[in-house]
Amino acid sequence: MIIEEISVLNYRSIREETLTFEDLTILIGPNGSGKSTFLQALNLFYNTVKSLTVNEEDFYNKDTSKPIRIIIKFYKLTEYELEEFAPYIDRGTLTIEKEIGFNGVTSQERYYGSKLQYPDFQEIRTAIQKSDKRTKYNELRSTPEFNTLPTVSSADGIEANLAAWEKEHLDKLRRIKDDGQFFGFRNVGVGKLERFTRFIFIPAVRDANLDATETKGNIITELLQLVVKKEIERKPELLAFKEETIKKYKELTNPEKLPELPKLQKELNDTLRKFVQSAGVVLNWQEKEDLEIPLPQAYVKLIEDNFEGDISKKGHGLQRAFIMTLLQHLSIARHVDDSQKEQAEEEAKDEEGERKGEIVEIRPNFILAIEEPELYQHPVRQRHISRVLLELAQPSPERDYEMQIIYSTHSPHFIGLDRVEKIRRARKNIAGGAIPETKVKKMNLDKITKELEEIFGKQKEGFTAASLKARLISLLTPYVNEGFFADAVVIVEGEADKAVLFGTLKNPGDLEGKGITVIPIGGKTNIDRCVLIFRELDIPVYFLFDGDKKCESSSKDCNTKYNRALLKLGGVTEEDFPTTRVEKLFACFEENLPAQLKKELSEEIYKICKAEVESLKIGEKQPYFLYQLMECAKSQKAGSKTLTDIISRIVSLADP
């Protein structure tokens, strides 16, 4: 089973929000938007250690009157999992809730499932005293509808009778939260859930050198114990050596062969009886039944470029990759160890005749959550790790387990249009008052295909999510990836348009300072998809395109459908060849941007600047030529009103 969704309530910046999962889920968003809060919520759900207890600051708006609630829905359950959790299954899914309260000093937490039950039985089931439970049960039996319920000699038999009635009246049952005794994780209930799902959390900051030092409680210590030392300790040669050592040790420490022991006893007795004549001392060894033979400690080194060295002397990028490796293998080793113990217990029961039947080998499912996997990695390695994580999230015949992966990132190398449906964008919204709350937006390719059908006027069969994704691959550029992290996006046809915009600005860095990125998309025919994708993630978008008016008088295919579609996308009336206009959502040029510049710059200024830039020996259509042309125009106190208006519209995108 794997996670379908997690709902988080009243936790840190999340008042109430649900995050849906894929095999790979990518969380993006501005700093402080709450991306990592979802990862921390997962960690809180799966862990029961005291170090993860909460305090007042973990509650949304510090409101401790409401509990933190973390609700996870699992799906794709195996037949064995469906059988194990049968009372809690709802249409093939399993939903579990962890509730955490805080009384100002300590936190209290419980796990809940929801069962199909008869609502009127709740009063009996929730009765604390057995006498009350039995009284309420007998009152229920006295009614005509339930007079067939068996009598009970004690309250302990009531639940079985109620469950039997429910089994015969499934149509009257409703899904009701249980009493908080759901079989959860290690040290919680019987830990049943932990047999099927394991969580691995890799935070942004962790000390690789400490993790690799073999001391009590560290990762490498537990990993070596589970994978290596446990097997060594079972070797017949070591067991024989240990037995012989214990035997010789007992012989050497036998009191009968140590005169020093009775001698000391006599001396102590002589001294004690000077104080209390009737007292005495008996001195003997406490016999040692077992003797621990310590195995050698591991000393971990890392190799990079054929050079072996201490972990602390290696780069942070390699250290972080090593941490990911350790944690992944530790989780797998823990599962194998638990499975072996469980199998041994089942085999023991079979031998005692308590249980017969086939022992089921449980296939584990791992959830790997990583905060900023790009940390300390150079771009090439970032792309490689990104691809590895994508591959890890796919089922593989080479593994006997599934790996579901979720990570938060600020790197364009860890997202892309090839995995656009896996992106979730977090942002802060103001909810009714002045307290911001985290909200998440998911990419919906089906919705985008419908919008494309609307703006192009095509029938439903014209676009599909699959065909859209295939068409998005051609737009896969670092510029586009960067747009997912921006506060606002400007889409232009090409590099020349971007150069003119930057040349017009007094300070080109002003846009980046406001979180606005300009994306050259490689032509007018690519604009529509990018605009819809960014809009779908609630990223403000402004786009520019050329009307190509000259095409009207030529014999070429002018492809006017794109002019009409982009105008419709901008919320204005469609036409084949629009005039130059600057609108709230877009701007277009009657011919193209360079032609518009010639119109708006005086002929004299244009000639002066063109002559100045031509000395650089670059073509007029080159982006750098146009950038320098606008720089020259600024120095001549000249400019384009259209471009000035466009920049005002663009800057307003990022305004609160």
XYZ file of C-alpha atoms in Angstrom:
656
model
C 0.000 0.000 0.000
C 1.122 3.533 -0.711
C -0.116 7.000 0.220
C -2.919 8.536 -1.820
C -3.223 11.746 0.184
C -2.394 13.408 3.487
C -4.684 15.903 5.203
C -3.106 18.173 7.807
C -5.061 20.314 10.271
C -3.869 22.901 12.805
C -0.169 22.161 12.296
C 2.298 25.056 12.037
C 1.381 27.122 8.947
C -1.325 24.671 7.838
C -4.804 25.402 9.127
C -6.429 22.758 6.941
C -5.096 21.400 3.663
C -4.833 18.153 1.717
C -1.831 17.094 -0.349
C -2.364 14.383 -2.966
C 0.452 11.994 -3.834
C 1.883 10.384 -6.956
C 4.593 7.733 -7.132
C 6.856 10.798 -7.159
C 5.568 14.034 -5.622
C 7.443 17.325 -5.987
C 6.762 20.200 -3.586
C 7.731 23.671 -4.734
C 6.942 27.171 -3.550
C 8.553 30.298 -2.089
C 10.626 30.193 1.078
C 8.354 29.984 4.105
C 5.362 28.766 2.099
C 5.025 25.567 4.146
C 6.484 22.949 1.800
C 8.550 21.275 4.490
C 5.605 21.368 6.899
C 4.008 18.541 4.931
C 7.221 16.516 5.163
C 7.416 17.235 8.894
C 3.769 16.179 9.258
C 4.614 12.854 7.610
C 7.551 12.471 9.975
C 5.327 13.268 12.959
C 2.731 10.742 11.804
C 5.207 7.893 11.391
C 7.349 8.557 14.461
C 6.513 8.028 18.111
C 9.822 9.011 19.720
C 9.742 11.582 22.515
C 12.125 13.909 20.671
C 9.331 14.618 18.196
C 6.815 15.808 20.768
C 5.132 19.097 19.981
C 4.775 22.405 21.791
C 2.611 25.491 21.444
C 4.473 26.796 18.378
C 3.595 23.654 16.404
C -0.099 24.583 16.476
C -1.552 26.868 13.817
C -1.727 30.383 15.273
C -0.585 28.769 18.580
C -4.163 27.577 19.081
C -3.755 24.548 21.351
C -7.504 24.326 21.991
C -7.721 22.278 18.785
C -5.579 19.176 18.280
C -3.128 18.686 15.453
C -4.665 16.147 13.095
C -2.701 14.256 10.450
C -4.865 11.988 8.296
C -3.312 9.661 5.725
C -5.257 7.697 3.138
C -3.522 4.599 1.733
C -4.482 2.877 -1.498
C -3.251 0.066 -3.772
C -3.513 -2.393 -0.889
C -2.571 -6.021 -1.524
C -5.058 -8.814 -0.846
C -3.242 -9.602 2.389
C -3.365 -5.955 3.506
C -7.065 -5.764 2.659
C -7.634 -8.827 4.823
C -5.510 -7.559 7.722
C -7.300 -4.197 7.876
C -10.716 -5.441 6.717
C -12.808 -3.577 9.348
C -11.183 -0.288 8.341
C -11.285 -0.632 4.540
C -13.489 1.803 2.619
C -13.765 1.186 -1.133
C -10.290 -0.289 -1.272
C -8.602 2.437 0.793
C -7.372 2.617 4.376
C -7.544 5.921 6.269
C -5.632 6.465 9.511
C -5.575 9.578 11.673
C -3.045 10.694 14.236
C -4.336 13.264 16.718
C -1.955 15.247 18.911
C -3.024 17.468 21.788
C -1.030 19.717 24.099
C -1.943 20.675 27.663
C 0.723 23.349 28.062
C 3.295 20.935 29.467
C 3.163 17.637 27.617
C 1.677 16.356 24.389
C -0.733 13.445 24.008
C -1.147 11.471 20.810
C -3.400 8.700 19.550
C -4.004 6.855 16.285
C -7.512 6.371 14.950
C -9.069 4.295 12.240
C -12.662 4.359 11.093
C -14.865 1.270 11.020
C -18.248 0.468 9.556
C -20.424 0.324 12.663
C -23.994 0.805 13.762
C -24.208 4.367 15.214
C -26.599 3.433 18.050
C -24.022 1.012 19.470
C -21.576 3.825 20.193
C -23.053 4.589 23.598
C -22.376 1.008 24.673
C -18.913 0.873 23.165
C -17.780 4.140 24.726
C -18.998 3.285 28.239
C -15.986 3.281 30.554
C -17.296 1.135 33.411
C -18.122 -2.486 32.621
C -21.287 -2.253 34.715
C -22.478 0.731 32.654
C -21.668 -1.113 29.434
C -23.703 -4.123 30.529
C -26.635 -1.968 31.702
C -26.791 -0.129 28.366
C -26.529 -3.425 26.483
C -29.448 -4.905 28.409
C -31.499 -1.757 27.806
C -30.827 -2.169 24.086
C -31.896 -5.840 24.220
C -35.209 -4.813 25.754
C -36.211 -2.980 22.553
C -38.078 -4.944 19.842
C -35.414 -4.362 17.192
C -32.613 -5.871 19.269
C -34.370 -8.486 21.394
C -32.561 -11.225 19.447
C -29.172 -10.163 20.823
C -27.789 -12.908 23.103
C -27.611 -12.434 26.839
C -24.175 -11.998 28.384
C -22.757 -13.073 31.713
C -20.110 -10.347 31.630
C -19.379 -7.155 29.720
C -16.488 -8.882 27.945
C -18.885 -10.744 25.675
C -20.795 -7.681 24.469
C -18.509 -6.596 21.618
C -18.641 -9.977 19.892
C -22.459 -9.883 19.936
C -22.587 -6.348 18.544
C -20.095 -7.222 15.801
C -22.119 -10.304 14.846
C -25.294 -8.190 14.542
C -23.462 -5.637 12.384
C -22.220 -8.372 10.080
C -25.834 -9.331 9.387
C -27.012 -5.711 8.863
C -24.365 -4.110 6.636
C -26.900 -1.737 5.064
C -27.398 0.020 8.421
C -23.737 0.676 9.149
C -21.903 4.005 8.972
C -18.185 4.739 9.045
C -17.295 5.851 12.590
C -13.943 6.787 14.127
C -12.770 4.135 16.560
C -11.693 4.614 20.186
C -8.058 5.480 19.447
C -6.753 1.945 19.852
C -5.937 1.508 16.174
C -3.024 -0.847 15.576
C -0.340 1.659 14.700
C 3.418 1.725 14.822
C 6.208 0.413 17.000
C 5.371 1.102 20.656
C 1.804 2.043 19.646
C -0.776 -0.704 19.915
C 0.489 -3.853 18.238
C 2.474 -1.985 15.593
C 0.620 -3.711 12.749
C 0.760 -0.810 10.322
C 4.536 -0.590 10.489
C 4.789 -4.044 8.911
C 3.394 -2.696 5.655
C 4.663 0.861 5.320
C 8.007 2.415 6.302
C 8.996 6.071 6.299
C 12.470 7.470 5.607
C 13.030 11.171 6.290
C 16.111 13.024 5.082
C 16.114 16.564 6.510
C 17.979 19.449 4.930
C 20.630 19.447 7.668
C 22.205 16.268 9.033
C 25.739 15.369 10.140
C 27.068 12.584 7.887
C 30.214 12.160 9.982
C 28.114 11.560 13.122
C 25.826 9.120 11.301
C 28.848 7.111 10.124
C 30.498 6.898 13.562
C 29.750 3.588 15.263
C 28.405 4.694 18.609
C 25.154 3.826 20.353
C 22.073 5.167 18.594
C 23.742 6.119 15.308
C 22.617 4.950 11.886
C 25.731 2.984 10.977
C 25.612 1.177 14.344
C 22.065 -0.058 13.819
C 22.686 -0.853 10.154
C 25.767 -2.945 10.960
C 23.884 -4.724 13.738
C 20.949 -5.600 11.476
C 22.875 -6.531 8.341
C 26.344 -7.712 9.418
C 26.818 -8.307 13.134
C 23.568 -10.188 13.602
C 24.697 -12.737 11.015
C 28.215 -12.968 12.450
C 26.799 -13.646 15.911
C 24.866 -16.615 14.502
C 27.908 -18.295 12.969
C 28.588 -21.727 14.549
C 32.302 -20.946 14.832
C 31.635 -17.810 16.877
C 29.029 -19.542 19.034
C 31.482 -22.359 19.791
C 34.216 -19.845 20.587
C 31.861 -17.943 22.882
C 30.806 -21.143 24.692
C 34.425 -22.190 25.216
C 35.369 -18.694 26.412
C 32.530 -18.613 28.966
C 33.530 -22.059 30.218
C 37.167 -21.042 30.703
C 36.130 -17.729 32.245
C 33.981 -19.523 34.828
C 36.856 -21.866 35.623
C 39.241 -18.960 36.155
C 36.797 -17.087 38.406
C 35.669 -20.127 40.428
C 35.780 -19.015 44.120
C 37.273 -22.367 45.084
C 40.338 -21.506 43.018
C 40.587 -17.948 44.355
C 41.893 -17.864 47.955
C 41.767 -14.077 47.854
C 37.958 -14.096 48.075
C 37.598 -16.058 51.385
C 40.591 -14.187 52.762
C 38.866 -10.833 52.172
C 35.627 -12.244 53.629
C 37.434 -13.225 56.867
C 39.069 -9.788 57.179
C 35.737 -8.018 56.669
C 34.065 -10.259 59.269
C 36.790 -9.600 61.835
C 36.427 -5.845 61.413
C 32.587 -5.851 61.352
C 32.336 -7.927 64.562
C 34.333 -5.350 66.425
C 31.291 -3.093 65.914
C 28.485 -5.704 65.985
C 29.458 -9.053 67.462
C 26.441 -10.949 66.056
C 26.908 -9.677 62.484
C 28.732 -11.322 59.616
C 29.679 -10.934 55.938
C 29.296 -13.500 53.137
C 31.317 -12.620 50.050
C 30.873 -14.521 46.802
C 30.834 -13.955 43.048
C 27.583 -13.173 41.244
C 27.742 -15.878 38.643
C 27.839 -14.575 35.078
C 25.700 -16.696 32.778
C 26.731 -14.941 29.589
C 29.811 -13.181 28.383
C 29.532 -10.550 25.668
C 32.258 -10.764 23.064
C 32.451 -7.373 21.354
C 32.885 -7.358 17.607
C 35.299 -4.910 15.982
C 34.016 -1.378 15.483
C 33.483 -0.190 11.940
C 35.422 2.737 10.616
C 33.702 4.235 7.591
C 35.601 6.076 4.889
C 34.412 7.453 1.585
C 36.131 7.173 -1.785
C 35.977 10.019 -4.273
C 38.078 10.157 -7.439
C 39.936 7.024 -6.250
C 40.967 8.827 -3.059
C 39.947 7.225 0.217
C 39.452 9.465 3.208
C 37.573 10.393 6.357
C 33.947 11.448 5.841
C 34.482 14.805 7.535
C 37.151 15.602 4.940
C 34.850 14.966 1.981
C 32.611 17.481 0.244
C 29.100 18.185 1.509
C 27.577 16.849 -1.714
C 29.115 13.393 -1.254
C 28.253 13.439 2.457
C 24.590 14.117 1.705
C 24.466 11.360 -0.928
C 25.946 9.019 1.707
C 23.236 10.012 4.217
C 20.509 9.162 1.666
C 22.179 5.792 1.086
C 22.443 4.990 4.812
C 18.846 5.906 5.631
C 17.408 3.982 2.692
C 19.350 0.824 3.556
C 18.572 1.141 7.268
C 14.839 1.229 6.637
C 15.048 -1.823 4.372
C 17.194 -3.668 6.928
C 14.709 -2.875 9.717
C 11.881 -4.316 7.668
C 13.822 -7.498 6.876
C 14.691 -7.901 10.566
C 11.077 -7.430 11.681
C 9.857 -9.859 9.004
C 12.321 -12.505 10.158
C 11.203 -12.092 13.772
C 7.560 -12.322 12.770
C 8.185 -15.428 10.688
C 10.018 -17.059 13.599
C 7.052 -16.305 15.876
C 4.601 -17.781 13.371
C 6.726 -20.909 12.975
C 6.851 -21.267 16.761
C 3.062 -21.044 16.920
C 2.757 -23.699 14.227
C 4.962 -26.023 16.257
C 2.759 -25.496 19.311
C -0.352 -26.185 17.262
C -1.815 -22.731 17.910
C -1.954 -21.685 14.293
C -1.732 -23.488 10.988
C -1.509 -22.196 7.472
C 0.826 -20.558 5.038
C 3.180 -17.849 6.316
C 2.717 -14.761 4.159
C 5.803 -12.816 3.143
C 4.893 -9.143 3.451
C 6.114 -6.878 0.686
C 7.114 -3.556 2.229
C 6.369 -0.124 0.855
C 8.799 2.680 1.608
C 8.022 6.389 1.627
C 11.167 8.445 1.098
C 10.822 12.149 2.002
C 13.719 14.489 1.233
C 14.128 18.147 2.059
C 15.984 19.892 -0.764
C 17.849 16.984 -2.415
C 19.830 19.537 -4.420
C 21.768 20.754 -1.377
C 25.550 20.836 -1.938
C 25.226 19.276 -5.412
C 26.518 20.914 -8.587
C 24.066 21.176 -11.547
C 25.185 18.026 -13.389
C 24.891 15.905 -10.256
C 21.551 17.545 -9.437
C 20.187 16.390 -12.789
C 21.575 12.905 -12.164
C 20.060 12.623 -8.659
C 16.766 13.955 -9.994
C 16.705 11.211 -12.628
C 17.671 8.552 -10.055
C 14.790 9.589 -7.778
C 12.375 9.470 -10.712
C 13.568 5.947 -11.565
C 13.432 4.823 -7.915
C 9.771 5.789 -7.754
C 8.938 3.436 -10.639
C 8.138 -0.254 -9.958
C 11.086 -2.525 -10.715
C 11.308 -6.338 -11.016
C 14.764 -6.052 -9.440
C 13.262 -4.910 -6.104
C 10.876 -6.742 -3.810
C 9.561 -3.454 -2.441
C 7.984 -0.258 -3.748
C 9.432 3.193 -3.173
C 7.165 6.240 -3.048
C 9.125 9.499 -3.062
C 8.267 13.057 -2.076
C 10.709 15.927 -1.977
C 10.690 19.691 -1.585
C 13.034 21.651 -3.819
C 14.181 25.075 -4.961
C 16.129 23.724 -7.928
C 14.872 23.790 -11.541
C 16.871 20.591 -12.118
C 14.462 18.638 -9.894
C 11.302 19.567 -11.781
C 10.325 19.702 -15.427
C 7.509 19.431 -17.902
C 8.269 15.708 -18.198
C 6.941 15.321 -14.639
C 4.649 18.330 -14.512
C 1.658 16.362 -13.172
C 3.738 15.440 -10.114
C 4.293 19.071 -9.088
C 2.492 20.570 -6.079
C 2.992 24.287 -5.442
C 2.660 25.609 -1.887
C 1.828 29.228 -1.158
C 0.570 31.348 1.734
C -3.001 32.649 1.691
C -4.751 34.964 4.123
C -7.662 33.011 5.603
C -10.356 35.397 6.803
C -8.001 37.197 9.175
C -4.410 38.336 9.276
C -2.924 34.876 9.819
C -1.519 33.357 6.601
C -2.087 29.675 5.943
C -0.437 27.194 3.592
C -2.393 26.101 0.546
C -1.328 23.689 -2.186
C -2.182 23.702 -5.881
C -1.922 20.585 -8.017
C -1.331 20.428 -11.754
C -4.419 19.174 -13.606
C -3.587 18.251 -17.204
C -7.179 17.250 -17.974
C -8.344 20.752 -17.061
C -5.659 22.298 -19.281
C -6.700 20.141 -22.251
C -10.278 21.406 -21.882
C -9.035 24.997 -21.794
C -6.993 24.373 -24.945
C -10.105 22.986 -26.629
C -11.984 26.139 -25.675
C -9.427 28.633 -26.956
C -8.810 26.706 -30.197
C -12.446 25.737 -30.698
C -11.643 22.044 -31.126
C -13.804 19.059 -30.287
C -13.137 17.025 -27.181
C -11.121 14.402 -29.031
C -8.684 17.069 -30.212
C -6.651 17.092 -26.977
C -5.888 14.553 -24.257
C -3.735 14.719 -21.147
C -1.358 12.179 -22.720
C -0.985 14.125 -25.969
C -0.562 17.374 -24.035
C 2.250 15.887 -21.977
C 3.974 14.696 -25.145
C 3.747 18.221 -26.576
C 5.150 19.706 -23.377
C 8.416 17.776 -23.692
C 9.511 20.091 -26.516
C 9.244 23.043 -24.101
C 11.565 21.437 -21.568
C 14.144 24.184 -20.949
C 15.889 25.568 -17.860
C 13.999 28.840 -18.442
C 10.610 27.097 -18.197
C 11.658 25.090 -15.135
C 12.790 28.294 -13.450
C 9.327 29.734 -13.973
C 7.802 27.272 -11.496
C 9.769 28.968 -8.708
C 8.939 32.537 -9.700
C 6.413 34.843 -8.073
C 5.351 35.890 -11.575
C 6.258 34.877 -15.127
C 6.618 36.791 -18.398
C 6.454 34.638 -21.530
C 7.957 36.000 -24.739
C 8.496 34.416 -28.132
C 12.287 34.529 -28.216
C 15.583 35.753 -26.794
C 15.350 38.977 -28.817
C 12.139 39.979 -27.014
C 13.757 39.287 -23.656
C 16.789 41.372 -24.636
C 14.593 44.348 -25.567
C 12.720 44.158 -22.247
C 15.933 44.030 -20.252
C 17.438 46.821 -22.329
C 14.409 49.005 -21.606
C 14.604 48.565 -17.840
C 16.631 51.092 -15.879
C 17.970 48.170 -13.874
C 17.432 44.676 -15.349
C 17.826 43.213 -11.862
C 14.603 44.900 -10.773
C 12.505 42.069 -12.206
C 14.489 39.308 -10.495
C 14.333 41.314 -7.274
C 10.544 41.130 -7.462
C 10.628 37.398 -8.193
C 9.678 37.864 -11.859
C 11.332 35.729 -14.524
C 11.217 36.255 -18.302
C 10.939 33.055 -20.341
C 11.715 32.907 -24.079
C 9.526 30.061 -25.276
C 10.724 29.503 -28.840
C 7.839 30.908 -30.842
C 4.227 31.965 -30.691
C 2.935 28.407 -31.096
C 4.306 27.418 -27.675
C 2.849 30.267 -25.623
C -0.634 28.849 -24.980
C 0.492 25.710 -23.136
C 2.985 27.517 -20.926
C 0.489 30.207 -19.954
C -2.104 27.608 -18.940
C 0.407 25.534 -16.975
C 1.614 28.470 -14.902
C -1.928 29.723 -14.380
C -2.946 26.262 -13.184
C -0.386 26.580 -10.377
C -1.621 30.096 -9.518
C 1.548 31.742 -10.837
C 0.678 35.144 -12.370
C 1.552 35.230 -16.084
C 2.009 38.000 -18.639
C 2.692 37.120 -22.270
C 3.879 38.949 -25.383
C 3.420 37.878 -28.996
C 3.806 39.193 -32.544
C 0.730 39.782 -34.704
C 2.737 39.268 -37.941
C 0.596 41.727 -39.909
C 2.831 41.560 -43.015
C 1.840 37.940 -43.474
C -1.670 39.109 -44.421
C -0.484 40.332 -47.838
C 1.661 37.273 -48.547
C 0.798 33.852 -49.888
C 2.169 32.093 -46.785
C 0.054 30.272 -44.234
C -0.207 32.958 -41.560
C -1.358 30.520 -38.882
C -3.853 33.086 -37.620
C -5.453 30.515 -35.338
C -2.690 31.238 -32.833
C -3.390 34.985 -32.894
C -7.057 34.277 -32.254
C -6.304 31.690 -29.546
C -3.872 33.969 -27.695
C -6.303 36.881 -27.792
C -8.966 34.605 -26.329
C -6.432 33.458 -23.722
C -5.946 37.131 -22.851
C -9.687 37.642 -22.401
C -10.350 39.915 -25.407
C -12.205 39.630 -28.715
C -10.577 37.402 -31.321
C -9.283 38.671 -34.678
C -6.816 37.429 -37.279
C -4.336 40.323 -37.131
C -4.511 42.445 -33.972
C -3.032 45.911 -33.747
C -0.426 46.793 -31.138
C -2.038 46.797 -27.721
C -1.051 46.501 -24.044
C -3.635 44.684 -21.955
C -3.810 43.524 -18.355
C -2.784 39.940 -19.157
C -0.840 40.308 -22.394
C 0.621 42.608 -25.015
C 0.893 42.100 -28.752
C 2.612 43.933 -31.590
C 1.031 44.559 -34.964
C 4.120 43.190 -36.727
C 6.841 42.374 -34.193
C 8.799 44.029 -31.410
C 11.784 45.319 -33.472
C 9.345 46.862 -35.971
C 7.488 48.502 -33.089
C 10.752 50.012 -31.853
C 11.436 51.570 -35.228
C 8.008 53.182 -35.101
C 8.306 54.573 -31.602
C 11.942 55.656 -31.545
C 12.487 58.708 -33.753
C 14.162 57.964 -37.060
C 17.164 60.048 -35.981
C 17.607 58.240 -32.657
C 17.190 54.863 -34.316
C 19.883 55.677 -36.899
C 22.312 56.968 -34.254
C 21.878 53.932 -32.052
C 21.935 51.486 -34.911
C 25.207 52.957 -36.173
C 26.686 52.778 -32.679
C 25.697 49.149 -32.182
C 26.700 48.049 -35.694
C 30.292 48.683 -34.678
C 29.981 45.507 -32.602
C 29.742 43.539 -35.873
C 26.618 41.587 -34.895
C 23.375 41.149 -36.823
C 20.309 43.321 -36.235
C 18.220 40.337 -35.147
C 20.687 39.198 -32.504
C 19.467 39.637 -28.896
C 22.618 41.479 -27.856
C 22.214 43.944 -30.749
C 18.685 44.789 -29.590
C 19.756 45.024 -25.955
C 22.510 47.514 -26.815
C 20.112 49.413 -29.084
C 17.807 50.010 -26.114
C 20.761 50.930 -23.886
C 21.771 53.536 -26.468
C 18.193 54.838 -26.696
C 18.135 55.312 -22.914
C 21.383 57.270 -23.082
C 19.710 59.510 -25.683
C 16.736 60.047 -23.337
C 14.524 58.184 -25.795
C 12.337 55.123 -25.404
C 9.188 53.230 -26.340
C 5.892 54.084 -24.664
C 4.550 50.632 -25.515
C 7.477 48.966 -23.760
C 7.169 51.302 -20.780
C 3.491 50.374 -20.447
C 4.337 46.674 -20.766
C 6.922 46.902 -18.004
C 4.406 48.647 -15.735
C 1.975 45.781 -16.332
C 4.704 43.210 -15.660
C 5.863 44.846 -12.422
C 2.282 44.962 -11.143
C 2.103 41.151 -11.404
C 4.232 40.746 -8.301
C 2.480 43.441 -6.278
C 0.531 42.066 -3.302
